[in-house]
């Protein structure tokens, strides 16, 4: 039996980061992983989906924009098997990198599935038989998996989860996507660009409901429509059956049943925590009604020495949140006085255009009692770089408190929103005012200038759009002290 300072369960972006940081801090560390280094993120989540999205974007642009730029390459042809091979090589490279980092930091790796035997001992079912592991501290980072809905059991042949949707070796001609959230729209977006006809059935009244700025979502919805994606809201998928060579999905739309023909059904209605296979109840670790482990702001569970991080510890289920928590917990275990006190966890939805946000939406500002807001918006259509890369849809919106000028939220829909948002995160973390962003010299010609101009717009004086002059005594920024 081995004894460690830290035992991490799950090698996703939460677990492997926690293990590396623990080892950096001199703690004797082991990590247990049952399936793949890098977890969902590197193998069947963030990385493969972004690889497919970037390939489809390239494919689409070659077919649509190249000729306008005077580049005539003819009709692009898709080799789906080669695309999958390339995507897999990206994932393998990243997962291999994680294995090397763990080794280089002297983290012991055990391949196998862990279950708690007691609150200070695990049993790992490995290829070499059962292994017992004892540790002073356990970090549970076992992540999440796709939710199934009644009647749509995943077989990854007809009924696909996100994992199947990312692994198609042939391009389907028609796909019905159930759920118009993060995953549904990212996969629908790339399949549609590669040539699949997509119907999205969303149960709610809007796409991406409650997770993104409403105006930003409208920009994406318009582009999806232009691309030929059929979005049906308030649609409840009820059943499916084989029909001829394909499938037929029945959904209730506005009280009436409608049928939709397709080759595949992709179900993306959310994810649930992997908390049911660890004997957590048996050792007395508290969970909420949905199976997420309850933690305090130091990611401590109710049992001393047992922590939980990443998807298993609740929303938002994002890789960067998992990694942040991994570092946090390793440092707490090593004796540092830390607590989860991030002011904002940015979120990006890799649609076309991308949606990225940090801080509060207008509705959240109002709910928190910020009633007097200054909102500046700057369109990508007025930015030279965006025009030169032919990606002019969307805008940057900055929301600041009218009394203090402090930035409360930033919402970007447009090219490279995923990369642009980090400036907003830093601004919010540092308690910046909109004026700080406006006075920061941004290089030209860059997409980043849209941040500066949106900040200027909150103050009423963006240069490259027409703004009515501020009235005397109107909501201008207070003078700097
Ligand atoms: P996971 O990555 O789920 O890793 C958990 C690991 O624990 C797994 O490897 C699992 O095999 C292992 N495990 C589970 N139980 C046991 C056990 N009993 N014993 C041993 N090992 C075990 N997030 C983003 O921030 N950006 C994105 O662009 C993004 N894109 C996504 C796209 C898709 C299609 C999906 C599905 C998710 C995406 N996510 C994205 C979400 C992101 O993948 C997760 O938030 C992130 O992976 C969570 O990390 P984690 O470490 O908590 O868990
Ligand atoms: P989601 O919660 O984002 O969206 C699910 C959607 O399905 C919602 O709009 C919901 O109204 C709808 N829905 C639920 N039940 C339904 C039903 N029966 N019929 C039709 N629609 C139904 O969940 P998703 O897309 O599965 O993603 C899970 C999580 O993974 C995200 O919340 C996010 O945390 C993470 N993720 C992050 C990404 C990123 O950061 N870019 C990308 C992909 C996933």
Coordinates of C-alpha atoms and ligand atoms in Angstrom, one line a residue:
X1 CA 0.0 0.0 0.0
X2 CA 1.3 3.5 -0.9
X3 CA 1.0 6.6 1.2
X4 CA 0.9 10.1 -0.4
X5 CA 0.5 13.7 0.7
X6 CA -1.9 14.3 -2.2
X7 CA -4.0 11.8 -4.2
X8 CA -5.9 13.3 -7.2
X9 CA -8.7 11.4 -8.8
X10 CA -9.2 12.2 -12.4
X11 CA -6.7 13.7 -14.8
X12 CA -8.8 16.4 -16.6
X13 CA -7.9 20.1 -16.5
X14 CA -8.9 20.2 -12.9
X15 CA -7.0 17.1 -11.7
X16 CA -3.8 17.2 -13.7
X17 CA -3.3 20.9 -12.9
X18 CA -3.9 20.2 -9.2
X19 CA -1.3 17.3 -9.3
X20 CA 1.4 19.3 -11.1
X21 CA 1.0 22.3 -8.7
X22 CA 1.0 19.9 -5.7
X23 CA 4.3 18.4 -6.9
X24 CA 5.8 21.8 -7.6
X25 CA 5.1 22.6 -3.9
X26 CA 7.0 19.5 -2.8
X27 CA 4.1 17.3 -2.0
X28 CA 4.3 13.6 -2.7
X29 CA 1.5 13.3 -5.3
X30 CA -0.3 10.5 -7.1
X31 CA -3.0 10.9 -9.8
X32 CA -5.5 8.2 -10.8
X33 CA -7.1 8.2 -14.2
X34 CA -9.4 5.5 -15.7
X35 CA -9.6 6.6 -19.3
X36 CA -7.5 9.3 -20.8
X37 CA -4.9 11.9 -19.8
X38 CA -6.3 15.4 -20.0
X39 CA -9.9 14.3 -19.3
X40 CA -12.9 15.2 -21.3
X41 CA -11.4 18.6 -22.2
X42 CA -8.4 17.3 -24.2
X43 CA -10.0 14.1 -25.6
X44 CA -13.7 14.6 -26.2
X45 CA -14.4 18.2 -25.3
X46 CA -12.7 21.6 -25.6
X47 CA -9.7 20.6 -27.9
X48 CA -11.4 18.2 -30.4
X49 CA -14.4 20.5 -30.7
X50 CA -12.1 23.6 -31.4
X51 CA -10.1 21.6 -33.9
X52 CA -13.2 20.7 -35.8
X53 CA -14.5 24.3 -35.5
X54 CA -11.3 25.7 -36.9
X55 CA -11.1 23.2 -39.8
X56 CA -14.8 23.9 -40.7
X57 CA -14.2 27.7 -40.6
X58 CA -11.2 27.3 -42.9
X59 CA -13.2 25.0 -45.2
X60 CA -16.1 27.5 -45.3
X61 CA -13.9 30.5 -46.0
X62 CA -12.0 28.8 -48.8
X63 CA -15.4 28.0 -50.4
X64 CA -17.0 31.4 -49.7
X65 CA -14.5 34.2 -49.1
X66 CA -11.3 33.2 -51.0
X67 CA -12.7 34.1 -54.5
X68 CA -13.7 37.6 -53.3
X69 CA -10.1 38.1 -52.2
X70 CA -9.0 37.0 -55.7
X71 CA -7.8 33.6 -54.6
X72 CA -9.4 31.0 -56.9
X73 CA -8.9 27.4 -55.6
X74 CA -12.1 25.9 -56.9
X75 CA -14.6 24.0 -54.9
X76 CA -13.0 22.7 -51.7
X77 CA -13.5 18.9 -51.1
X78 CA -13.8 17.4 -47.6
X79 CA -11.9 14.3 -46.6
X80 CA -13.7 13.5 -43.3
X81 CA -11.4 10.6 -42.4
X82 CA -8.3 12.8 -42.8
X83 CA -10.0 15.6 -40.8
X84 CA -10.7 13.0 -38.0
X85 CA -7.1 11.8 -38.2
X86 CA -5.8 15.3 -37.9
X87 CA -8.2 16.2 -35.0
X88 CA -7.0 13.0 -33.2
X89 CA -3.4 14.0 -33.7
X90 CA -4.1 17.3 -32.0
X91 CA -5.8 15.6 -29.0
X92 CA -3.0 13.0 -28.8
X93 CA -0.3 15.7 -28.8
X94 CA -2.0 17.6 -26.0
X95 CA -2.7 14.4 -23.9
X96 CA 0.8 13.3 -24.4
X97 CA 2.0 16.7 -23.2
X98 CA 0.0 16.2 -20.0
X99 CA 1.6 12.8 -19.4
X100 CA 5.1 14.3 -19.9
X101 CA 4.4 17.2 -17.5
X102 CA 3.2 14.8 -14.8
X103 CA 6.3 12.6 -15.2
X104 CA 8.6 15.6 -15.3
X105 CA 7.1 16.8 -12.0
X106 CA 7.5 13.3 -10.5
X107 CA 3.8 12.8 -10.1
X108 CA 3.0 9.1 -9.8
X109 CA 0.3 8.0 -12.3
X110 CA -2.0 5.0 -11.7
X111 CA -4.2 3.9 -14.6
X112 CA -7.5 2.7 -13.2
X113 CA -10.8 3.5 -11.6
X114 CA -10.8 4.7 -8.1
X115 CA -13.4 4.1 -5.4
X116 CA -13.3 5.3 -1.8
X117 CA -12.9 2.4 0.7
X118 CA -12.8 4.7 3.6
X119 CA -12.3 8.5 4.0
X120 CA -8.5 8.0 3.9
X121 CA -8.2 5.0 1.5
X122 CA -9.0 4.3 -2.1
X123 CA -9.1 1.1 -4.0
X124 CA -8.1 1.5 -7.7
X125 CA -9.2 -1.2 -10.2
X126 CA -6.2 -1.3 -12.5
X127 CA -5.0 -3.7 -15.2
X128 CA -2.5 -5.0 -12.7
X129 CA -5.3 -5.8 -10.2
X130 CA -6.6 -3.8 -7.2
X131 CA -4.3 -1.2 -5.8
X132 CA -4.8 0.4 -2.4
X133 CA -3.9 4.1 -2.1
X134 CA -3.7 6.1 1.2
X135 CA -3.2 9.8 1.3
X136 CA -3.4 12.7 3.7
X137 CA -5.4 14.7 1.2
X138 CA -7.7 13.6 -1.7
X139 CA -8.7 15.9 -4.5
X140 CA -11.8 14.6 -6.4
X141 CA -11.7 15.8 -10.0
X142 CA -13.8 13.2 -11.7
X143 CA -15.7 15.6 -14.0
X144 CA -19.0 15.0 -15.8
X145 CA -20.7 13.2 -18.6
X146 CA -23.5 13.9 -21.0
X147 CA -27.2 13.7 -19.8
X148 CA -29.5 11.3 -21.6
X149 CA -33.2 12.1 -22.2
X150 CA -35.9 9.5 -22.1
X151 CA -36.3 7.6 -25.4
X152 CA -32.9 8.8 -26.7
X153 CA -30.4 6.3 -25.4
X154 CA -26.9 7.0 -26.7
X155 CA -25.6 4.3 -29.0
X156 CA -23.1 6.6 -30.8
X157 CA -24.4 5.3 -34.1
X158 CA -27.9 6.8 -34.5
X159 CA -28.2 8.7 -31.2
X160 CA -25.0 10.6 -30.5
X161 CA -23.7 12.3 -27.5
X162 CA -21.1 15.1 -27.9
X163 CA -18.4 12.4 -28.0
X164 CA -20.0 10.7 -31.0
X165 CA -20.7 14.0 -32.6
X166 CA -17.0 14.8 -32.5
X167 CA -15.9 11.5 -33.9
X168 CA -18.0 11.1 -37.1
X169 CA -16.0 9.4 -39.8
X170 CA -18.4 10.3 -42.5
X171 CA -20.3 13.6 -42.8
X172 CA -24.0 13.0 -42.3
X173 CA -26.3 14.8 -44.7
X174 CA -29.0 15.7 -42.0
X175 CA -28.7 15.9 -38.3
X176 CA -31.3 16.8 -35.7
X177 CA -29.6 18.5 -32.7
X178 CA -31.6 18.3 -29.4
X179 CA -30.5 21.2 -27.2
X180 CA -29.4 24.7 -28.4
X181 CA -26.8 25.3 -25.7
X182 CA -23.0 25.4 -25.7
X183 CA -22.3 22.0 -27.2
X184 CA -25.3 21.8 -29.5
X185 CA -24.5 25.1 -31.2
X186 CA -20.7 24.5 -31.4
X187 CA -21.2 21.1 -33.1
X188 CA -24.1 22.3 -35.2
X189 CA -21.9 25.2 -36.4
X190 CA -19.1 23.0 -37.6
X191 CA -21.2 20.3 -39.2
X192 CA -23.3 22.9 -41.0
X193 CA -20.1 24.6 -42.4
X194 CA -18.8 21.2 -43.6
X195 CA -22.1 20.7 -45.4
X196 CA -24.6 18.9 -43.1
X197 CA -28.2 20.2 -43.0
X198 CA -29.0 20.9 -39.3
X199 CA -32.2 21.3 -37.4
X200 CA -31.8 22.5 -33.8
X201 CA -34.6 21.6 -31.4
X202 CA -34.4 23.8 -28.3
X203 CA -36.9 23.3 -25.4
X204 CA -36.5 26.9 -24.2
X205 CA -37.8 30.1 -25.8
X206 CA -34.2 31.1 -26.9
X207 CA -30.9 29.6 -27.8
X208 CA -28.2 29.8 -25.1
X209 CA -30.8 31.0 -22.6
X210 CA -29.4 32.6 -19.5
X211 CA -25.7 31.9 -20.4
X212 CA -25.0 34.8 -22.8
X213 CA -25.9 38.4 -23.6
X214 CA -29.3 38.4 -25.4
X215 CA -28.1 40.7 -28.2
X216 CA -25.0 38.7 -28.7
X217 CA -27.1 35.5 -29.1
X218 CA -29.3 37.3 -31.7
X219 CA -26.1 37.9 -33.8
X220 CA -25.3 34.2 -33.7
X221 CA -28.9 33.2 -34.4
X222 CA -29.0 35.4 -37.5
X223 CA -25.8 33.9 -38.8
X224 CA -27.0 30.4 -38.2
X225 CA -30.1 31.2 -40.2
X226 CA -28.0 32.6 -43.0
X227 CA -25.9 29.5 -43.0
X228 CA -29.1 27.4 -43.5
X229 CA -29.4 26.0 -39.9
X230 CA -33.1 25.5 -39.0
X231 CA -33.6 26.6 -35.3
X232 CA -36.8 25.6 -33.7
X233 CA -37.4 26.9 -30.2
X234 CA -40.0 25.7 -27.6
X235 CA -39.5 22.2 -29.2
X236 CA -39.6 19.1 -27.0
X237 CA -38.2 16.0 -28.6
X238 CA -40.5 13.1 -27.7
X239 CA -39.3 10.0 -29.7
X240 CA -37.5 8.7 -32.7
X241 CA -37.7 5.7 -35.0
X242 CA -36.0 4.3 -38.1
X243 CA -37.6 5.5 -41.3
X244 CA -36.4 4.2 -44.6
X245 CA -32.6 4.6 -44.7
X246 CA -32.7 7.3 -42.1
X247 CA -34.4 8.3 -38.8
X248 CA -37.4 10.3 -37.9
X249 CA -37.6 12.4 -34.8
X250 CA -41.0 13.5 -33.4
X251 CA -41.1 16.7 -31.3
X252 CA -43.8 18.7 -29.8
X253 CA -43.6 22.2 -31.2
X254 CA -46.1 24.8 -29.9
X255 CA -48.5 22.0 -28.7
X256 CA -48.4 20.1 -32.0
X257 CA -46.3 17.1 -33.0
X258 CA -43.9 17.6 -35.9
X259 CA -41.5 15.1 -37.5
X260 CA -38.0 15.7 -38.7
X261 CA -36.0 13.4 -41.0
X262 CA -32.4 12.9 -40.4
X263 CA -29.4 10.5 -40.5
X264 CA -28.3 11.1 -36.9
X265 CA -29.6 12.7 -33.7
X266 CA -27.2 14.6 -31.5
X267 CA -28.4 15.0 -27.9
X268 CA -26.8 17.9 -26.1
X269 CA -29.0 18.8 -23.2
X270 CA -26.4 19.3 -20.4
X271 CA -23.9 17.3 -18.4
X272 CA -24.1 15.5 -15.1
X273 CA -21.4 14.9 -12.5
X274 CA -19.4 11.7 -12.2
X275 CA -20.2 11.3 -8.5
X276 CA -22.1 8.1 -8.6
X277 CA -19.2 5.7 -9.1
X278 CA -16.9 6.6 -6.2
X279 CA -18.8 5.4 -3.1
X280 CA -19.0 9.1 -2.0
X281 CA -22.3 8.4 -0.1
X282 CA -20.6 5.4 1.6
X283 CA -17.9 7.5 3.1
X284 CA -20.3 10.4 3.9
X285 CA -19.3 13.1 1.4
X286 CA -22.2 15.5 0.9
X287 CA -23.7 16.2 -2.5
X288 CA -26.5 18.4 -3.7
X289 CA -29.7 17.0 -5.2
X290 CA -28.1 16.9 -8.7
X291 CA -25.0 15.0 -7.5
X292 CA -22.5 17.8 -7.4
X293 CA -20.2 17.6 -4.4
X294 CA -20.9 20.4 -1.9
X295 CA -17.8 22.6 -1.3
X296 CA -16.9 25.7 0.6
X297 CA -14.9 28.6 -1.0
X298 CA -11.7 26.7 -0.4
X299 CA -13.1 23.7 -2.3
X300 CA -13.3 21.7 0.9
X301 CA -16.0 19.0 1.2
X302 CA -17.6 18.3 4.5
X303 CA -14.8 15.7 5.3
X304 CA -11.4 17.0 6.4
X305 CA -8.7 16.5 3.9
X306 CA -11.1 15.8 1.0
X307 CA -11.5 18.5 -1.7
X308 CA -13.5 18.6 -4.9
X309 CA -12.7 20.7 -8.0
X310 CA -13.9 21.2 -11.6
X311 CA -17.2 20.0 -13.0
X312 CA -17.9 17.6 -10.1
X313 CA -18.0 20.7 -7.8
X314 CA -20.7 22.5 -9.8
X315 CA -21.3 25.3 -12.3
X316 CA -19.9 26.7 -14.4
X317 CA -18.6 23.5 -16.0
X318 CA -15.6 25.1 -17.7
X319 CA -12.0 23.9 -18.1
X320 CA -10.4 27.1 -16.9
X321 CA -12.5 27.2 -13.8
X322 CA -11.4 23.6 -13.1
X323 CA -7.7 24.4 -13.5
X324 CA -8.0 27.6 -11.4
X325 CA -9.5 25.5 -8.6
X326 CA -6.8 22.8 -9.0
X327 CA -4.0 25.4 -8.3
X328 CA -6.0 26.9 -5.5
X329 CA -6.5 23.5 -3.7
X330 CA -2.8 22.5 -4.1
X331 CA -1.7 25.7 -2.6
X332 CA -4.2 25.4 0.3
X333 CA -2.9 21.9 1.0
X334 CA 0.6 23.2 1.0
X335 CA -0.3 25.7 3.7
X336 CA -1.0 28.8 1.7
X337 CA -4.0 30.9 2.8
X338 CA -6.1 31.0 -0.3
X339 CA -9.8 31.1 -1.2
X340 CA -11.8 31.1 -4.4
X341 CA -12.2 34.9 -4.8
X342 CA -12.2 35.4 -8.6
X343 CA -14.4 38.3 -9.5
X344 CA -15.4 36.7 -12.8
X345 CA -15.1 33.4 -14.6
X346 CA -15.1 34.2 -18.3
X347 CA -17.1 32.1 -20.7
X348 CA -16.7 31.6 -24.4
X349 CA -19.1 29.9 -26.8
X350 CA -17.3 29.0 -30.0
X351 CA -20.1 29.7 -32.4
X352 CA -19.7 31.8 -35.5
X353 CA -19.2 34.5 -34.5
X354 CA -17.8 33.6 -31.1
X355 CA -19.5 34.9 -28.0
X356 CA -17.4 35.8 -25.0
X357 CA -18.3 37.3 -21.7
X358 CA -16.9 38.4 -18.4
X359 CA -18.7 39.9 -15.5
X360 CA -22.4 40.8 -15.3
X361 CA -25.1 41.0 -18.0
X362 CA -27.4 44.0 -18.0
X363 CA -30.1 41.8 -16.3
X364 CA -27.6 40.6 -13.6
X365 CA -26.5 44.2 -13.0
X366 CA -30.1 45.3 -12.3
X367 CA -30.7 42.2 -10.1
X368 CA -27.6 43.2 -8.0
X369 CA -28.9 46.8 -7.6
X370 CA -26.8 48.6 -10.2
X371 CA -29.6 50.5 -11.7
X372 CA -27.6 53.4 -13.2
X373 CA -25.5 51.9 -16.0
X374 CA -23.4 53.3 -18.8
X375 CA -23.4 50.9 -21.8
X376 CA -21.0 51.4 -24.7
X377 CA -21.2 49.3 -27.8
X378 CA -18.8 49.3 -30.7
X379 CA -19.4 47.3 -33.9
X380 CA -16.7 45.2 -35.6
X381 CA -18.0 46.6 -38.9
X382 CA -16.3 49.9 -37.9
X383 CA -12.9 48.2 -37.1
X384 CA -10.3 48.2 -39.9
X385 CA -8.8 44.8 -39.0
X386 CA -12.2 43.2 -38.9
X387 CA -13.1 44.5 -42.3
X388 CA -9.7 43.3 -43.7
X389 CA -10.3 39.8 -42.4
X390 CA -13.9 39.9 -43.7
X391 CA -15.4 39.2 -40.3
X392 CA -17.5 42.2 -39.4
X393 CA -20.5 40.6 -37.7
X394 CA -20.9 41.5 -34.0
X395 CA -19.9 44.0 -31.4
X396 CA -18.1 44.7 -28.1
X397 CA -20.4 45.9 -25.3
X398 CA -19.0 47.3 -22.1
X399 CA -21.3 47.9 -19.1
X400 CA -20.0 50.2 -16.4
X401 CA -21.5 51.6 -13.2
X402 CA -22.6 55.2 -14.1
X403 CA -21.7 56.4 -10.6
X404 CA -18.1 55.0 -10.4
X405 CA -17.3 54.2 -14.0
X406 CA -16.2 50.7 -12.8
X407 CA -16.5 48.0 -15.4
X408 CA -19.2 45.5 -14.4
X409 CA -19.5 43.4 -17.5
X410 CA -18.1 42.9 -21.0
X411 CA -19.9 41.0 -23.8
X412 CA -18.3 40.4 -27.1
X413 CA -19.7 38.7 -30.1
X414 CA -17.4 38.7 -33.1
X415 CA -14.1 37.5 -34.5
X416 CA -11.6 36.3 -31.9
X417 CA -14.0 37.2 -29.1
X418 CA -12.4 34.2 -27.2
X419 CA -9.0 36.0 -27.3
X420 CA -10.2 39.5 -26.8
X421 CA -12.1 38.7 -23.6
X422 CA -9.0 38.3 -21.4
X423 CA -8.4 42.1 -21.4
X424 CA -11.9 42.4 -20.0
X425 CA -11.2 39.8 -17.3
X426 CA -8.1 41.6 -16.2
X427 CA -10.0 44.9 -16.2
X428 CA -12.7 43.5 -14.0
X429 CA -10.2 41.7 -11.7
X430 CA -8.3 44.9 -11.2
X431 CA -11.5 47.0 -10.6
X432 CA -10.7 49.1 -13.7
X433 CA -12.9 51.9 -14.9
X434 CA -14.1 52.1 -18.5
X435 CA -11.9 55.2 -18.7
X436 CA -8.8 53.0 -18.0
X437 CA -9.6 50.9 -21.0
X438 CA -10.3 54.0 -23.1
X439 CA -7.0 55.6 -22.1
X440 CA -5.0 52.4 -22.8
X441 CA -3.2 52.6 -26.1
X442 CA -4.3 49.7 -28.3
X443 CA -2.2 48.8 -31.3
X444 CA -3.5 49.5 -34.7
X445 CA -4.9 47.8 -36.8
X446 CA -6.2 45.2 -34.4
X447 CA -9.5 43.7 -33.3
X448 CA -8.5 44.8 -29.7
X449 CA -9.2 48.4 -30.7
X450 CA -12.9 47.5 -30.4
X451 CA -12.4 47.2 -26.6
X452 CA -10.9 50.7 -26.5
X453 CA -13.7 52.1 -28.6
X454 CA -16.5 50.4 -26.7
X455 CA -15.0 51.9 -23.5
X456 CA -14.9 55.3 -25.2
X457 CA -18.5 54.7 -26.2
X458 CA -19.5 54.4 -22.6
X459 CA -18.0 57.8 -22.1
X460 CA -19.8 59.1 -25.2
X461 CA -16.8 59.7 -27.4
X462 CA -15.9 56.7 -29.5
X463 CA -14.1 58.0 -32.6
X464 CA -15.1 55.6 -35.3
X465 CA -18.9 55.6 -34.8
X466 CA -21.2 58.6 -34.7
X467 CA -22.2 59.3 -31.1
X468 CA -24.5 62.1 -30.0
X469 CA -22.6 64.5 -27.8
X470 CA -23.2 64.1 -24.1
X471 CA -25.6 66.6 -22.6
X472 CA -24.3 68.9 -19.9
X473 CA -24.2 66.9 -16.6
X474 CA -25.0 63.6 -18.4
X475 CA -23.4 60.4 -17.3
X476 CA -19.8 61.1 -18.2
X477 CA -17.0 59.4 -16.3
X478 CA -16.0 61.0 -13.0
X479 CA -12.6 62.8 -13.0
X480 CA -9.7 60.7 -11.9
X481 CA -8.5 61.3 -8.4
Ligands
LIG1 P1 -13.0 16.1 -16.8 O1 -12.3 16.8 -17.9 O2 -14.3 15.5 -17.0 O3 -12.0 15.0 -16.3 C1 -12.3 14.0 -15.3 C2 -11.5 12.8 -15.5 O4 -11.7 12.0 -14.4 C3 -11.8 12.0 -16.7 O5 -10.6 11.8 -17.4 C4 -12.3 10.7 -16.2 O6 -11.9 9.6 -17.0 C5 -11.7 10.6 -14.8 N1 -12.5 9.8 -13.8 C6 -13.8 9.9 -13.5 N2 -14.1 9.0 -12.5 C7 -13.0 8.4 -12.2 C8 -12.6 7.4 -11.3 N3 -13.6 6.9 -10.4 N4 -11.3 7.0 -11.2 C9 -10.4 7.5 -12.0 N5 -10.7 8.4 -12.9 C10 -11.9 8.9 -13.0 N6 -14.9 24.0 -21.4 C11 -14.2 25.1 -21.7 O7 -13.8 25.8 -20.8 N7 -14.0 25.5 -23.0 C12 -14.4 24.8 -24.0 O8 -14.2 25.1 -25.2 C13 -15.1 23.6 -23.7 N8 -15.6 22.8 -24.7 C14 -16.2 21.6 -24.5 C15 -16.7 20.9 -25.5 C16 -17.4 19.7 -25.3 C17 -17.9 18.9 -26.4 C18 -17.5 19.3 -23.9 C19 -18.2 18.0 -23.6 C20 -17.1 20.0 -22.9 C21 -16.4 21.2 -23.1 N9 -16.0 22.0 -22.1 C22 -15.3 23.2 -22.4 C23 -16.1 21.7 -20.7 C24 -14.8 21.1 -20.2 O9 -14.5 20.0 -21.0 C25 -15.0 20.7 -18.7 O10 -15.5 21.7 -18.0 C26 -13.7 20.2 -18.1 O11 -13.2 19.1 -18.9 C27 -13.9 19.8 -16.7 O12 -12.7 19.4 -16.2 P2 -12.6 18.4 -14.9 O13 -11.1 18.2 -14.7 O14 -13.5 18.8 -13.9 O15 -13.2 17.0 -15.5
LIG2 P1 -26.2 23.5 -22.0 O1 -26.7 23.6 -20.6 O2 -25.2 24.5 -22.5 O3 -27.4 23.5 -23.0 C1 -28.4 22.6 -23.0 C2 -29.6 23.1 -23.8 O4 -30.5 22.1 -24.0 C3 -30.3 24.2 -23.0 O5 -30.5 25.3 -23.9 C4 -31.6 23.6 -22.6 O6 -32.7 24.5 -22.6 C5 -31.8 22.5 -23.7 N1 -32.6 21.4 -23.4 C6 -32.6 20.7 -22.2 N2 -33.4 19.7 -22.2 C7 -33.9 19.7 -23.5 C8 -34.9 18.8 -24.2 N3 -35.4 17.7 -23.6 N4 -35.1 19.1 -25.5 C9 -34.6 20.2 -26.1 N5 -33.7 21.0 -25.5 C10 -33.4 20.7 -24.2 O7 -25.6 22.0 -22.1 P2 -24.5 21.4 -23.1 O8 -24.6 22.1 -24.4 O9 -24.8 20.0 -23.1 O10 -23.1 21.7 -22.5 C11 -22.8 21.3 -21.2 C12 -21.8 22.1 -20.5 O11 -20.5 21.9 -21.1 C13 -22.0 23.6 -20.7 O12 -22.9 24.1 -19.8 C14 -20.6 24.2 -20.5 O13 -20.4 24.3 -19.1 C15 -19.7 23.1 -21.0 N6 -19.2 23.4 -22.4 C16 -18.5 24.5 -22.5 C17 -18.0 24.9 -23.8 C18 -17.2 26.2 -23.9 O14 -16.8 26.7 -22.9 N7 -17.1 26.7 -25.1 C19 -18.3 24.2 -25.0 C20 -19.1 23.0 -24.7 C21 -19.5 22.6 -23.4

